[in-house]
């Protein structure tokens, strides 16, 4: 099937999406760490449009953008499926992946982008809570994972709401996904991190906190 390489940066949740998917599929790959400040020829040649990670190189051919890479992995290695077999359920999964792509940035930006004043901060916090409510009530529902009892592509797409968001919450001293307000989504963040493939392939939390603190000061 050809050699598989992943170009990544250690702290990126988008890179970890690709790593988790490959691990769940049991696909061997070579991981190549990219210097974000000196990106190098391989990254620039592999992703000349966005010039960023992750990039999957399979048999010498490059694919960029994490959700597109996830779909490529699913199509190329259909064993251990990450999407439902039923076409309607598959479409719903893709809908929630798209919803996450459109909305998760507004949650992380709440911590990473400074607000002009208290009014703007309160408004941003309210929007983030509304987004989390939709994800919990309509996306996750009463299931353990987004697809039921087993982890799937939607869970992978929302992975940054666990390890990474928890780090941002700790630094900011304010919790968005509170267990008493969003009990099902909070439980999901813990269940997600307890999946062996996820637990064994998370960035070191202490090191991540330092990196996130640096990001918040930029």
C-alpha positions as semicolon CSV with decimal commas, in nm:
position;residue;x (nm);y (nm);z (nm)
1;X;0,000;0,000;0,000
2;X;0,300;0,231;0,019
3;X;0,499;0,398;0,293
4;X;0,307;0,623;0,533
5;X;0,453;0,938;0,686
6;X;0,297;1,201;0,909
7;X;0,432;1,555;0,925
8;X;0,333;1,708;1,256
9;X;0,400;1,930;1,554
10;X;0,391;1,771;1,898
11;X;0,129;1,998;2,057
12;X;-0,121;2,013;1,769
13;X;-0,461;1,848;1,836
14;X;-0,511;1,835;1,459
15;X;-0,197;1,627;1,418
16;X;-0,314;1,400;1,698
17;X;-0,636;1,336;1,508
18;X;-0,429;1,171;1,237
19;X;-0,212;0,980;1,483
20;X;-0,517;0,844;1,668
21;X;-0,686;0,733;1,345
22;X;-0,375;0,552;1,220
23;X;-0,326;0,386;1,559
24;X;-0,689;0,273;1,576
25;X;-0,649;0,126;1,226
26;X;-0,321;-0,041;1,319
27;X;-0,133;0,136;1,037
28;X;0,243;0,176;1,078
29;X;0,383;0,517;0,993
30;X;0,688;0,736;1,025
31;X;0,635;1,051;1,228
32;X;0,835;1,359;1,125
33;X;0,834;1,652;1,367
34;X;0,819;1,990;1,191
35;X;0,975;2,309;1,325
36;X;0,689;2,562;1,313
37;X;0,935;2,849;1,281
38;X;1,149;2,686;1,012
39;X;0,907;2,467;0,823
40;X;1,149;2,310;0,579
41;X;1,120;2,195;0,221
42;X;0,927;1,874;0,286
43;X;0,633;2,054;0,447
44;X;0,635;2,340;0,195
45;X;0,639;2,093;-0,094
46;X;0,376;1,868;0,064
47;X;0,134;2,147;0,160
48;X;0,221;2,449;-0,057
49;X;-0,121;2,612;-0,009
50;X;-0,156;2,629;0,371
51;X;0,203;2,543;0,465
52;X;0,097;2,381;0,791
53;X;0,061;2,044;0,961
54;X;-0,073;1,783;0,965
55;X;0,023;1,630;0,634
56;X;-0,014;1,260;0,554
57;X;0,222;1,126;0,288
58;X;0,116;0,789;0,151
59;X;0,320;0,627;-0,122
60;X;0,485;0,959;-0,194
61;X;0,157;1,148;-0,235
62;X;0,059;1,416;0,018
63;X;-0,281;1,491;0,174
64;X;-0,339;1,797;0,392
65;X;-0,604;1,913;0,640
66;X;-0,689;1,684;0,931
67;X;-1,053;1,602;0,855
68;X;-0,969;1,530;0,491
69;X;-0,685;1,307;0,607
70;X;-0,924;1,123;0,841
71;X;-1,158;1,050;0,551
72;X;-0,865;0,937;0,336
73;X;-0,754;0,699;0,610
74;X;-1,107;0,560;0,639
75;X;-1,138;0,512;0,262
76;X;-0,791;0,362;0,219
77;X;-0,798;0,128;0,519
78;X;-1,167;0,039;0,575
79;X;-1,097;-0,218;0,849
80;X;-1,169;-0,109;1,206
81;X;-1,417;0,148;1,068
82;X;-1,435;0,495;1,221
83;X;-1,765;0,582;1,051
84;X;-2,098;0,394;1,070
85;X;-2,193;0,158;0,786
86;X;-2,546;0,298;0,758
87;X;-2,545;0,586;0,509
88;X;-2,777;0,805;0,716
89;X;-2,571;0,755;1,031
90;X;-2,257;0,820;0,829
91;X;-2,403;1,147;0,701
92;X;-2,493;1,249;1,057
93;X;-2,137;1,177;1,169
94;X;-2,002;1,397;0,890
95;X;-2,248;1,669;0,989
96;X;-2,114;1,677;1,346
97;X;-1,756;1,674;1,221
98;X;-1,842;1,979;1,007
99;X;-2,019;2,143;1,302
100;X;-1,705;2,094;1,510
101;X;-1,487;2,241;1,237
102;X;-1,710;2,548;1,227
103;X;-1,749;2,597;1,601
104;X;-1,459;2,458;1,806
105;X;-1,236;2,755;1,720
106;X;-1,484;2,987;1,893
107;X;-1,438;2,779;2,209
108;X;-1,057;2,772;2,207
109;X;-1,038;3,137;2,098
110;X;-1,225;3,221;2,416
111;X;-0,901;3,140;2,596
112;X;-0,641;3,216;2,329
113;X;-0,764;3,553;2,198
114;X;-0,792;3,845;2,442
115;X;-1,126;4,027;2,458
116;X;-1,145;4,406;2,445
117;X;-1,359;4,439;2,756
118;X;-1,587;4,254;2,999
119;X;-1,889;4,289;2,772
120;X;-1,709;4,121;2,482
121;X;-1,577;3,851;2,718
122;X;-1,925;3,781;2,856
123;X;-2,070;3,763;2,506
124;X;-1,798;3,524;2,388
125;X;-1,847;3,304;2,696
126;X;-2,221;3,290;2,633
127;X;-2,170;3,187;2,269
128;X;-1,924;2,917;2,375
129;X;-2,172;2,779;2,631
130;X;-2,444;2,775;2,365
131;X;-2,214;2,582;2,132
132;X;-2,125;2,331;2,405
133;X;-2,496;2,287;2,482
134;X;-2,567;2,197;2,120
135;X;-2,276;1,952;2,111
136;X;-2,389;1,783;2,433
137;X;-2,766;1,772;2,372
138;X;-2,786;1,713;1,999
139;X;-2,447;1,571;1,905
140;X;-2,353;1,343;2,194
141;X;-2,695;1,286;2,348
142;X;-2,705;1,004;2,601
143;X;-2,428;0,799;2,437
144;X;-2,086;0,720;2,584
145;X;-1,922;0,829;2,259
146;X;-2,062;1,023;1,965
147;X;-2,120;0,702;1,772
148;X;-2,245;0,492;2,063
149;X;-2,030;0,261;2,275
150;X;-1,719;0,276;2,057
151;X;-1,490;0,562;1,964
152;X;-1,523;0,690;1,607
153;X;-1,427;0,971;1,374
154;X;-1,653;1,227;1,542
155;X;-1,484;1,163;1,877
156;X;-1,145;1,205;1,714
157;X;-1,259;1,533;1,557
158;X;-1,366;1,668;1,898
159;X;-1,057;1,540;2,079
160;X;-0,923;1,887;2,156
161;X;-1,217;1,939;2,394
162;X;-1,051;1,696;2,633
163;X;-0,678;1,729;2,696
164;X;-0,622;2,067;2,530
165;X;-0,930;2,252;2,654
166;X;-0,866;2,123;3,006
167;X;-0,521;2,280;2,989
168;X;-0,663;2,614;2,876
169;X;-0,925;2,600;3,152
170;X;-0,659;2,530;3,414
171;X;-0,442;2,821;3,302
172;X;-0,738;3,060;3,284
173;X;-0,880;2,943;3,616
174;X;-1,226;2,910;3,465
175;X;-1,398;2,594;3,349
176;X;-1,627;2,585;3,046
177;X;-1,728;2,217;3,044
178;X;-1,832;2,200;3,410
179;X;-1,943;1,855;3,530
180;X;-2,256;1,996;3,695
181;X;-2,358;2,203;3,391
182;X;-2,252;1,969;3,109
183;X;-2,234;1,628;3,281
184;X;-2,257;1,414;2,966
185;X;-1,993;1,605;2,769
186;X;-1,768;1,619;3,075
187;X;-1,803;1,241;3,113
188;X;-1,719;1,206;2,743
189;X;-1,392;1,399;2,790
190;X;-1,290;1,151;3,059
191;X;-1,408;0,843;2,867
192;X;-1,226;0,963;2,557
193;X;-0,894;0,997;2,738
194;X;-0,931;0,650;2,889
195;X;-0,937;0,477;2,550
196;X;-0,592;0,311;2,542
197;X;-0,493;0,444;2,198
198;X;-0,586;0,797;2,305
199;X;-0,432;0,776;2,652
200;X;-0,103;0,646;2,512
201;X;-0,084;0,913;2,243
202;X;-0,145;1,243;2,421
203;X;0,117;1,516;2,459
204;X;0,274;1,546;2,804
205;X;0,030;1,758;3,007
206;X;0,293;1,963;3,189
207;X;0,477;2,043;2,868
208;X;0,146;2,124;2,699
209;X;0,053;2,368;2,978
210;X;0,377;2,558;2,922
211;X;0,311;2,572;2,549
212;X;-0,048;2,687;2,596
213;X;0,063;2,957;2,839
214;X;0,302;3,081;2,573
215;X;0,021;3,074;2,313
216;X;-0,209;3,274;2,541
217;X;0,057;3,542;2,580
218;X;0,104;3,591;2,206
